[in-house]
Amino acid sequence: MLKIGDFSKLSWISIRMLRHYDEIGLLKPAEIDNFTSYRYYRAEQLPIANRINALKNMGFGLAAISEIISQYHDTDQLKNYLRIKLAETKEQTEQLHNRLNLLETTILRLEKDEIIMKYDVILKEIPRRYVASVREIIPRYEMEGMLWEKMMRETANVTFASPAYPLAIFHDEGHKENEDVDVEIQESVIGEYKDTVNVKFKTVEPIQIVSSTFKGGFEQIAEINECVANWVTDNNYDFNGAMFNIYHVSPAQDPNPENWVTEVCYPVRK
């Protein structure tokens, strides 16, 4: 029989962890002295201890290790656990690689232009939505409000989602100066509805975007576009669709531009 200290040295598991393994039933002592409460182990328990260490080194948690050990002699089941962990580790490695790249490119970009820290650019996914939509050719970007007026008039009995993602999509291939522009507005809704004269209801699939959220007037969008373009280039993404703005606090909600909160969004892909 081996005292817990000796077993700790041989198994490379601390005494504290051996006590914890005993408490959770992962590796129980072969014997506990009733008078002293000393724990004793057998040499034949060392392979189990080594197995626990090996699985920990692969990234498995103790709950998973306990489950795996109980089925360790089932080769097919063991392969299944390992394949799942391999897939998880690859995904974590990719996430870590992306994080490192973000840090490196941000530092390099900051050394060239401090404006990058004024606006934060993030990568995220907007979920699948069922939306009310109004899309028209309007004379100028500044006249977008006419679309929202039609939306409000024709959705009086509609229940809007939370968040509703009130947004405007700019479908033209490029920016237009004082000429007809193709603009679509959307808000997420709950339930299903029939189309009205101007409002169409449809499902919008999930979309991956890079975005930057700012407070204040729309004159900041030019700087934000520059930050987004730099981020997309630095991180090896491609633009993948029409840009849009999400109005978290819109001019309709607050007439003071200082209180507007807008998220500038660009669909992207690797």
PDB file of C-alpha atoms in Angstrom:
ATOM      1  CA  MET A   1       0.000   0.000   0.000  1.00  0.00           C
ATOM      2  CA  LEU A   2       1.179   3.528  -0.761  1.00  0.00           C
ATOM      3  CA  LYS A   3       0.669   6.546   1.471  1.00  0.00           C
ATOM      4  CA  ILE A   4      -1.030   9.462  -0.228  1.00  0.00           C
ATOM      5  CA  GLY A   5       2.249  11.426  -0.323  1.00  0.00           C
ATOM      6  CA  ASP A   6       4.103   8.605  -2.076  1.00  0.00           C
ATOM      7  CA  PHE A   7       1.250   8.025  -4.476  1.00  0.00           C
ATOM      8  CA  SER A   8       1.206  11.760  -5.200  1.00  0.00           C
ATOM      9  CA  LYS A   9       4.891  11.706  -6.184  1.00  0.00           C
ATOM     10  CA  LEU A  10       4.517   8.614  -8.356  1.00  0.00           C
ATOM     11  CA  SER A  11       1.355   9.779 -10.096  1.00  0.00           C
ATOM     12  CA  TRP A  12       2.337  13.455 -10.482  1.00  0.00           C
ATOM     13  CA  ILE A  13      -0.976  14.451  -8.898  1.00  0.00           C
ATOM     14  CA  SER A  14      -0.923  16.805  -5.918  1.00  0.00           C
ATOM     15  CA  ILE A  15      -2.240  15.652  -2.560  1.00  0.00           C
ATOM     16  CA  ARG A  16      -4.892  18.355  -2.738  1.00  0.00           C
ATOM     17  CA  MET A  17      -6.125  17.061  -6.110  1.00  0.00           C
ATOM     18  CA  LEU A  18      -6.081  13.444  -4.916  1.00  0.00           C
ATOM     19  CA  ARG A  19      -8.361  14.458  -2.057  1.00  0.00           C
ATOM     20  CA  HIS A  20     -10.611  16.249  -4.532  1.00  0.00           C
ATOM     21  CA  TYR A  21     -10.693  13.215  -6.832  1.00  0.00           C
ATOM     22  CA  ASP A  22     -11.738  11.145  -3.817  1.00  0.00           C
ATOM     23  CA  GLU A  23     -14.549  13.583  -2.986  1.00  0.00           C
ATOM     24  CA  ILE A  24     -15.992  13.490  -6.513  1.00  0.00           C
ATOM     25  CA  GLY A  25     -15.500   9.744  -6.886  1.00  0.00           C
ATOM     26  CA  LEU A  26     -12.996   9.984  -9.750  1.00  0.00           C
ATOM     27  CA  LEU A  27     -10.108   8.204  -8.003  1.00  0.00           C
ATOM     28  CA  LYS A  28     -10.891   6.851  -4.570  1.00  0.00           C
ATOM     29  CA  PRO A  29      -8.207   5.501  -2.197  1.00  0.00           C
ATOM     30  CA  ALA A  30      -7.893   1.749  -1.917  1.00  0.00           C
ATOM     31  CA  GLU A  31      -8.212   2.110   1.837  1.00  0.00           C
ATOM     32  CA  ILE A  32      -8.817   4.790   4.481  1.00  0.00           C
ATOM     33  CA  ASP A  33      -7.596   4.243   8.034  1.00  0.00           C
ATOM     34  CA  ASN A  34     -10.614   4.483  10.327  1.00  0.00           C
ATOM     35  CA  PHE A  35      -8.568   5.896  13.201  1.00  0.00           C
ATOM     36  CA  THR A  36      -6.250   8.384  11.415  1.00  0.00           C
ATOM     37  CA  SER A  37      -8.298   8.971   8.215  1.00  0.00           C
ATOM     38  CA  TYR A  38      -5.056   8.503   6.246  1.00  0.00           C
ATOM     39  CA  ARG A  39      -5.622   7.589   2.606  1.00  0.00           C
ATOM     40  CA  TYR A  40      -3.742   4.671   1.061  1.00  0.00           C
ATOM     41  CA  TYR A  41      -3.471   3.657  -2.580  1.00  0.00           C
ATOM     42  CA  ARG A  42      -2.354   0.560  -4.467  1.00  0.00           C
ATOM     43  CA  ALA A  43       0.330   0.522  -7.162  1.00  0.00           C
ATOM     44  CA  GLU A  44      -2.210  -0.867  -9.628  1.00  0.00           C
ATOM     45  CA  GLN A  45      -4.099   2.445  -9.346  1.00  0.00           C
ATOM     46  CA  LEU A  46      -1.208   4.287 -11.004  1.00  0.00           C
ATOM     47  CA  PRO A  47      -2.377   3.466 -14.568  1.00  0.00           C
ATOM     48  CA  ILE A  48      -5.750   5.043 -13.741  1.00  0.00           C
ATOM     49  CA  ALA A  49      -3.986   8.128 -12.377  1.00  0.00           C
ATOM     50  CA  ASN A  50      -1.901   8.310 -15.562  1.00  0.00           C
ATOM     51  CA  ARG A  51      -5.058   7.995 -17.636  1.00  0.00           C
ATOM     52  CA  ILE A  52      -6.618  10.923 -15.770  1.00  0.00           C
ATOM     53  CA  ASN A  53      -3.500  13.008 -16.389  1.00  0.00           C
ATOM     54  CA  ALA A  54      -3.487  12.122 -20.079  1.00  0.00           C
ATOM     55  CA  LEU A  55      -7.140  13.093 -20.511  1.00  0.00           C
ATOM     56  CA  LYS A  56      -6.597  16.351 -18.598  1.00  0.00           C
ATOM     57  CA  ASN A  57      -3.682  17.171 -20.903  1.00  0.00           C
ATOM     58  CA  MET A  58      -6.032  16.668 -23.856  1.00  0.00           C
ATOM     59  CA  GLY A  59      -8.329  19.317 -22.382  1.00  0.00           C
ATOM     60  CA  PHE A  60     -11.084  17.177 -20.883  1.00  0.00           C
ATOM     61  CA  GLY A  61     -12.797  18.398 -17.708  1.00  0.00           C
ATOM     62  CA  LEU A  62     -13.126  16.177 -14.652  1.00  0.00           C
ATOM     63  CA  ALA A  63     -16.809  15.379 -15.270  1.00  0.00           C
ATOM     64  CA  ALA A  64     -15.997  14.222 -18.809  1.00  0.00           C
ATOM     65  CA  ILE A  65     -12.954  12.259 -17.564  1.00  0.00           C
ATOM     66  CA  SER A  66     -15.103  10.383 -15.052  1.00  0.00           C
ATOM     67  CA  GLU A  67     -17.533   9.460 -17.825  1.00  0.00           C
ATOM     68  CA  ILE A  68     -14.753   8.435 -20.233  1.00  0.00           C
ATOM     69  CA  ILE A  69     -12.954   6.270 -17.686  1.00  0.00           C
ATOM     70  CA  SER A  70     -16.164   4.376 -16.951  1.00  0.00           C
ATOM     71  CA  GLN A  71     -16.258   3.415 -20.669  1.00  0.00           C
ATOM     72  CA  TYR A  72     -12.519   3.354 -21.349  1.00  0.00           C
ATOM     73  CA  HIS A  73     -12.445  -0.200 -22.668  1.00  0.00           C
ATOM     74  CA  ASP A  74     -15.097   0.612 -25.297  1.00  0.00           C
ATOM     75  CA  THR A  75     -12.765   1.621 -28.130  1.00  0.00           C
ATOM     76  CA  ASP A  76     -15.486   3.031 -30.367  1.00  0.00           C
ATOM     77  CA  GLN A  77     -16.890   5.174 -27.577  1.00  0.00           C
ATOM     78  CA  LEU A  78     -13.405   6.406 -26.650  1.00  0.00           C
ATOM     79  CA  LYS A  79     -12.745   7.396 -30.274  1.00  0.00           C
ATOM     80  CA  ASN A  80     -16.018   9.304 -30.236  1.00  0.00           C
ATOM     81  CA  TYR A  81     -14.990  11.344 -27.191  1.00  0.00           C
ATOM     82  CA  LEU A  82     -11.596  12.071 -28.732  1.00  0.00           C
ATOM     83  CA  ARG A  83     -13.055  13.153 -32.070  1.00  0.00           C
ATOM     84  CA  ILE A  84     -15.436  15.553 -30.338  1.00  0.00           C
ATOM     85  CA  LYS A  85     -12.592  17.043 -28.294  1.00  0.00           C
ATOM     86  CA  LEU A  86     -10.447  17.303 -31.429  1.00  0.00           C
ATOM     87  CA  ALA A  87     -13.165  19.294 -33.205  1.00  0.00           C
ATOM     88  CA  GLU A  88     -13.601  21.565 -30.160  1.00  0.00           C
ATOM     89  CA  THR A  89      -9.841  22.136 -29.918  1.00  0.00           C
ATOM     90  CA  LYS A  90      -9.564  23.010 -33.612  1.00  0.00           C
ATOM     91  CA  GLU A  91     -12.367  25.535 -33.214  1.00  0.00           C
ATOM     92  CA  GLN A  92     -10.698  27.031 -30.123  1.00  0.00           C
ATOM     93  CA  THR A  93      -7.382  27.182 -31.985  1.00  0.00           C
ATOM     94  CA  GLU A  94      -9.009  29.081 -34.834  1.00  0.00           C
ATOM     95  CA  GLN A  95     -10.624  31.481 -32.368  1.00  0.00           C
ATOM     96  CA  LEU A  96      -7.260  32.016 -30.678  1.00  0.00           C
ATOM     97  CA  HIS A  97      -5.585  32.594 -34.048  1.00  0.00           C
ATOM     98  CA  ASN A  98      -8.242  35.194 -34.906  1.00  0.00           C
ATOM     99  CA  ARG A  99      -7.767  36.866 -31.521  1.00  0.00           C
ATOM    100  CA  LEU A 100      -4.007  37.057 -32.012  1.00  0.00           C
ATOM    101  CA  ASN A 101      -4.510  38.487 -35.483  1.00  0.00           C
ATOM    102  CA  LEU A 102      -6.913  41.109 -34.141  1.00  0.00           C
ATOM    103  CA  LEU A 103      -4.416  42.180 -31.491  1.00  0.00           C
ATOM    104  CA  GLU A 104      -1.518  42.362 -33.946  1.00  0.00           C
ATOM    105  CA  THR A 105      -3.411  44.246 -36.656  1.00  0.00           C
ATOM    106  CA  THR A 106      -4.937  46.673 -34.145  1.00  0.00           C
ATOM    107  CA  ILE A 107      -1.496  47.499 -32.749  1.00  0.00           C
ATOM    108  CA  LEU A 108      -0.088  48.014 -36.263  1.00  0.00           C
ATOM    109  CA  ARG A 109      -3.055  50.135 -37.299  1.00  0.00           C
ATOM    110  CA  LEU A 110      -2.865  52.183 -34.080  1.00  0.00           C
ATOM    111  CA  GLU A 111       0.779  53.006 -34.791  1.00  0.00           C
ATOM    112  CA  LYS A 112      -0.330  54.504 -38.109  1.00  0.00           C
ATOM    113  CA  ASP A 113      -3.615  56.143 -37.174  1.00  0.00           C
ATOM    114  CA  GLU A 114      -5.066  56.787 -33.718  1.00  0.00           C
ATOM    115  CA  ILE A 115      -8.600  57.140 -35.148  1.00  0.00           C
ATOM    116  CA  ILE A 116      -8.935  53.348 -34.992  1.00  0.00           C
ATOM    117  CA  MET A 117      -9.415  53.514 -31.212  1.00  0.00           C
ATOM    118  CA  LYS A 118     -12.223  56.059 -31.583  1.00  0.00           C
ATOM    119  CA  TYR A 119     -14.504  53.447 -33.163  1.00  0.00           C
ATOM    120  CA  ASP A 120     -14.550  49.768 -32.198  1.00  0.00           C
ATOM    121  CA  VAL A 121     -15.131  47.307 -35.042  1.00  0.00           C
ATOM    122  CA  ILE A 122     -16.507  43.881 -34.138  1.00  0.00           C
ATOM    123  CA  LEU A 123     -17.429  40.694 -35.996  1.00  0.00           C
ATOM    124  CA  LYS A 124     -20.801  39.145 -35.165  1.00  0.00           C
ATOM    125  CA  GLU A 125     -23.878  37.444 -36.594  1.00  0.00           C
ATOM    126  CA  ILE A 126     -27.372  38.892 -36.777  1.00  0.00           C
ATOM    127  CA  PRO A 127     -29.830  36.023 -36.216  1.00  0.00           C
ATOM    128  CA  ARG A 128     -32.589  34.768 -38.495  1.00  0.00           C
ATOM    129  CA  ARG A 129     -35.514  37.201 -38.391  1.00  0.00           C
ATOM    130  CA  TYR A 130     -39.080  37.610 -39.639  1.00  0.00           C
ATOM    131  CA  VAL A 131     -39.382  41.248 -40.692  1.00  0.00           C
ATOM    132  CA  ALA A 132     -41.663  43.954 -41.957  1.00  0.00           C
ATOM    133  CA  SER A 133     -39.973  45.568 -44.954  1.00  0.00           C
ATOM    134  CA  VAL A 134     -40.482  48.645 -47.093  1.00  0.00           C
ATOM    135  CA  ARG A 135     -38.225  49.066 -50.139  1.00  0.00           C
ATOM    136  CA  GLU A 136     -38.430  51.948 -52.607  1.00  0.00           C
ATOM    137  CA  ILE A 137     -36.394  54.206 -54.839  1.00  0.00           C
ATOM    138  CA  ILE A 138     -36.327  57.541 -53.043  1.00  0.00           C
ATOM    139  CA  PRO A 139     -34.886  60.868 -54.286  1.00  0.00           C
ATOM    140  CA  ARG A 140     -32.159  61.219 -51.655  1.00  0.00           C
ATOM    141  CA  TYR A 141     -30.763  59.390 -48.621  1.00  0.00           C
ATOM    142  CA  GLU A 142     -32.050  62.207 -46.398  1.00  0.00           C
ATOM    143  CA  MET A 143     -35.629  61.285 -47.363  1.00  0.00           C
ATOM    144  CA  GLU A 144     -35.464  57.851 -45.719  1.00  0.00           C
ATOM    145  CA  GLY A 145     -38.021  59.095 -43.194  1.00  0.00           C
ATOM    146  CA  MET A 146     -40.794  58.753 -45.787  1.00  0.00           C
ATOM    147  CA  LEU A 147     -40.275  54.977 -45.713  1.00  0.00           C
ATOM    148  CA  TRP A 148     -40.589  54.867 -41.928  1.00  0.00           C
ATOM    149  CA  GLU A 149     -43.804  56.897 -42.126  1.00  0.00           C
ATOM    150  CA  LYS A 150     -45.317  54.290 -44.467  1.00  0.00           C
ATOM    151  CA  MET A 151     -44.100  51.499 -42.175  1.00  0.00           C
ATOM    152  CA  MET A 152     -45.762  53.095 -39.130  1.00  0.00           C
ATOM    153  CA  ARG A 153     -49.052  53.721 -40.925  1.00  0.00           C
ATOM    154  CA  GLU A 154     -49.362  50.160 -42.190  1.00  0.00           C
ATOM    155  CA  THR A 155     -48.156  48.206 -39.128  1.00  0.00           C
ATOM    156  CA  ALA A 156     -50.494  49.560 -36.464  1.00  0.00           C
ATOM    157  CA  ASN A 157     -51.645  46.045 -35.515  1.00  0.00           C
ATOM    158  CA  VAL A 158     -48.218  44.397 -35.780  1.00  0.00           C
ATOM    159  CA  THR A 159     -46.258  43.173 -32.741  1.00  0.00           C
ATOM    160  CA  PHE A 160     -42.604  44.111 -33.011  1.00  0.00           C
ATOM    161  CA  ALA A 161     -39.833  41.874 -31.657  1.00  0.00           C
ATOM    162  CA  SER A 162     -37.339  42.817 -28.989  1.00  0.00           C
ATOM    163  CA  PRO A 163     -34.829  43.728 -30.224  1.00  0.00           C
ATOM    164  CA  ALA A 164     -36.623  44.866 -33.367  1.00  0.00           C
ATOM    165  CA  TYR A 165     -33.406  45.687 -35.269  1.00  0.00           C
ATOM    166  CA  PRO A 166     -34.843  48.785 -36.993  1.00  0.00           C
ATOM    167  CA  LEU A 167     -32.485  49.162 -39.925  1.00  0.00           C
ATOM    168  CA  ALA A 168     -32.012  50.691 -43.345  1.00  0.00           C
ATOM    169  CA  ILE A 169     -30.287  48.767 -46.152  1.00  0.00           C
ATOM    170  CA  PHE A 170     -28.656  50.694 -48.991  1.00  0.00           C
ATOM    171  CA  HIS A 171     -28.931  48.421 -52.017  1.00  0.00           C
ATOM    172  CA  ASP A 172     -27.166  50.537 -54.651  1.00  0.00           C
ATOM    173  CA  GLU A 173     -23.790  49.227 -55.765  1.00  0.00           C
ATOM    174  CA  GLY A 174     -22.118  52.504 -54.882  1.00  0.00           C
ATOM    175  CA  HIS A 175     -22.862  55.788 -53.138  1.00  0.00           C
ATOM    176  CA  LYS A 176     -25.110  58.160 -55.088  1.00  0.00           C
ATOM    177  CA  GLU A 177     -25.077  61.950 -54.960  1.00  0.00           C
ATOM    178  CA  ASN A 178     -28.483  63.653 -55.019  1.00  0.00           C
ATOM    179  CA  GLU A 179     -30.166  61.096 -57.255  1.00  0.00           C
ATOM    180  CA  ASP A 180     -32.601  58.217 -56.908  1.00  0.00           C
ATOM    181  CA  VAL A 181     -31.398  55.730 -54.285  1.00  0.00           C
ATOM    182  CA  ASP A 182     -32.545  52.187 -53.550  1.00  0.00           C
ATOM    183  CA  VAL A 183     -33.283  51.943 -49.807  1.00  0.00           C
ATOM    184  CA  GLU A 184     -35.018  49.243 -47.783  1.00  0.00           C
ATOM    185  CA  ILE A 185     -36.073  49.535 -44.152  1.00  0.00           C
ATOM    186  CA  GLN A 186     -36.795  46.571 -41.902  1.00  0.00           C
ATOM    187  CA  GLU A 187     -38.051  45.818 -38.403  1.00  0.00           C
ATOM    188  CA  SER A 188     -38.301  42.388 -36.813  1.00  0.00           C
ATOM    189  CA  VAL A 189     -41.822  41.301 -35.902  1.00  0.00           C
ATOM    190  CA  ILE A 190     -43.492  38.508 -33.919  1.00  0.00           C
ATOM    191  CA  GLY A 191     -46.104  36.395 -35.665  1.00  0.00           C
ATOM    192  CA  GLU A 192     -47.029  36.227 -39.351  1.00  0.00           C
ATOM    193  CA  TYR A 193     -48.846  38.871 -41.351  1.00  0.00           C
ATOM    194  CA  LYS A 194     -50.197  39.514 -44.835  1.00  0.00           C
ATOM    195  CA  ASP A 195     -48.476  42.097 -47.010  1.00  0.00           C
ATOM    196  CA  THR A 196     -50.005  45.564 -47.140  1.00  0.00           C
ATOM    197  CA  VAL A 197     -49.758  48.157 -49.913  1.00  0.00           C
ATOM    198  CA  ASN A 198     -46.183  49.120 -49.064  1.00  0.00           C
ATOM    199  CA  VAL A 199     -45.087  46.706 -46.327  1.00  0.00           C
ATOM    200  CA  LYS A 200     -43.855  43.227 -47.222  1.00  0.00           C
ATOM    201  CA  PHE A 201     -43.333  40.524 -44.592  1.00  0.00           C
ATOM    202  CA  LYS A 202     -40.502  38.038 -45.095  1.00  0.00           C
ATOM    203  CA  THR A 203     -37.889  35.875 -43.395  1.00  0.00           C
ATOM    204  CA  VAL A 204     -34.302  37.090 -43.395  1.00  0.00           C
ATOM    205  CA  GLU A 205     -31.599  34.470 -42.910  1.00  0.00           C
ATOM    206  CA  PRO A 206     -28.698  34.914 -40.427  1.00  0.00           C
ATOM    207  CA  ILE A 207     -25.966  37.209 -41.670  1.00  0.00           C
ATOM    208  CA  GLN A 208     -22.343  37.655 -40.575  1.00  0.00           C
ATOM    209  CA  ILE A 209     -21.305  41.282 -40.312  1.00  0.00           C
ATOM    210  CA  VAL A 210     -18.613  43.605 -39.094  1.00  0.00           C
ATOM    211  CA  SER A 211     -20.048  46.633 -37.369  1.00  0.00           C
ATOM    212  CA  SER A 212     -19.218  49.732 -35.398  1.00  0.00           C
ATOM    213  CA  THR A 213     -21.642  51.528 -33.086  1.00  0.00           C
ATOM    214  CA  PHE A 214     -21.380  55.254 -32.425  1.00  0.00           C
ATOM    215  CA  LYS A 215     -23.275  57.999 -30.655  1.00  0.00           C
ATOM    216  CA  GLY A 216     -24.011  61.291 -32.368  1.00  0.00           C
ATOM    217  CA  GLY A 217     -24.628  62.642 -35.849  1.00  0.00           C
ATOM    218  CA  PHE A 218     -24.296  60.770 -39.130  1.00  0.00           C
ATOM    219  CA  GLU A 219     -21.296  62.854 -40.227  1.00  0.00           C
ATOM    220  CA  GLN A 220     -19.118  60.294 -38.380  1.00  0.00           C
ATOM    221  CA  ILE A 221     -20.005  57.515 -40.829  1.00  0.00           C
ATOM    222  CA  ALA A 222     -17.172  58.423 -43.240  1.00  0.00           C
ATOM    223  CA  GLU A 223     -14.564  57.824 -40.519  1.00  0.00           C
ATOM    224  CA  ILE A 224     -16.313  54.622 -39.460  1.00  0.00           C
ATOM    225  CA  ASN A 225     -16.298  53.352 -43.050  1.00  0.00           C
ATOM    226  CA  GLU A 226     -12.534  53.839 -43.098  1.00  0.00           C
ATOM    227  CA  CYS A 227     -12.121  51.881 -39.861  1.00  0.00           C
ATOM    228  CA  VAL A 228     -14.334  49.064 -41.161  1.00  0.00           C
ATOM    229  CA  ALA A 229     -12.458  48.910 -44.477  1.00  0.00           C
ATOM    230  CA  ASN A 230      -9.142  48.667 -42.628  1.00  0.00           C
ATOM    231  CA  TRP A 231     -10.487  45.920 -40.361  1.00  0.00           C
ATOM    232  CA  VAL A 232     -11.794  43.879 -43.294  1.00  0.00           C
ATOM    233  CA  THR A 233      -8.464  44.192 -45.128  1.00  0.00           C
ATOM    234  CA  ASP A 234      -6.313  43.468 -42.069  1.00  0.00           C
ATOM    235  CA  ASN A 235      -8.305  40.357 -41.129  1.00  0.00           C
ATOM    236  CA  ASN A 236      -8.604  38.873 -44.633  1.00  0.00           C
ATOM    237  CA  TYR A 237     -12.366  39.162 -45.030  1.00  0.00           C
ATOM    238  CA  ASP A 238     -14.378  40.167 -48.109  1.00  0.00           C
ATOM    239  CA  PHE A 239     -17.452  42.379 -48.257  1.00  0.00           C
ATOM    240  CA  ASN A 240     -20.537  40.287 -48.961  1.00  0.00           C
ATOM    241  CA  GLY A 241     -23.603  42.396 -49.608  1.00  0.00           C
ATOM    242  CA  ALA A 242     -25.243  45.762 -49.097  1.00  0.00           C
ATOM    243  CA  MET A 243     -24.302  47.793 -46.037  1.00  0.00           C
ATOM    244  CA  PHE A 244     -26.981  48.841 -43.568  1.00  0.00           C
ATOM    245  CA  ASN A 245     -27.485  50.937 -40.467  1.00  0.00           C
ATOM    246  CA  ILE A 246     -29.239  49.733 -37.312  1.00  0.00           C
ATOM    247  CA  TYR A 247     -30.889  52.631 -35.464  1.00  0.00           C
ATOM    248  CA  HIS A 248     -30.673  51.879 -31.740  1.00  0.00           C
ATOM    249  CA  VAL A 249     -31.737  55.457 -30.969  1.00  0.00           C
ATOM    250  CA  SER A 250     -33.144  57.045 -34.119  1.00  0.00           C
ATOM    251  CA  PRO A 251     -34.022  60.615 -35.123  1.00  0.00           C
ATOM    252  CA  ALA A 252     -37.684  59.613 -34.779  1.00  0.00           C
ATOM    253  CA  GLN A 253     -37.105  58.713 -31.125  1.00  0.00           C
ATOM    254  CA  ASP A 254     -34.984  61.737 -30.242  1.00  0.00           C
ATOM    255  CA  PRO A 255     -34.589  64.896 -32.357  1.00  0.00           C
ATOM    256  CA  ASN A 256     -31.234  65.730 -30.737  1.00  0.00           C
ATOM    257  CA  PRO A 257     -28.385  64.285 -32.896  1.00  0.00           C
ATOM    258  CA  GLU A 258     -26.136  64.060 -29.855  1.00  0.00           C
ATOM    259  CA  ASN A 259     -28.347  61.262 -28.508  1.00  0.00           C
ATOM    260  CA  TRP A 260     -28.591  59.168 -31.662  1.00  0.00           C
ATOM    261  CA  VAL A 261     -27.032  55.698 -31.450  1.00  0.00           C
ATOM    262  CA  THR A 262     -26.322  54.040 -34.796  1.00  0.00           C
ATOM    263  CA  GLU A 263     -24.619  50.787 -35.739  1.00  0.00           C
ATOM    264  CA  VAL A 264     -22.967  50.756 -39.167  1.00  0.00           C
ATOM    265  CA  CYS A 265     -22.981  47.189 -40.535  1.00  0.00           C
ATOM    266  CA  TYR A 266     -21.251  45.498 -43.463  1.00  0.00           C
ATOM    267  CA  PRO A 267     -21.936  41.853 -44.402  1.00  0.00           C
ATOM    268  CA  VAL A 268     -18.655  39.933 -44.776  1.00  0.00           C
ATOM    269  CA  ARG A 269     -17.282  36.484 -45.497  1.00  0.00           C
ATOM    270  CA  LYS A 270     -13.885  34.812 -45.240  1.00  0.00           C
TER     271      LYS A 270
END
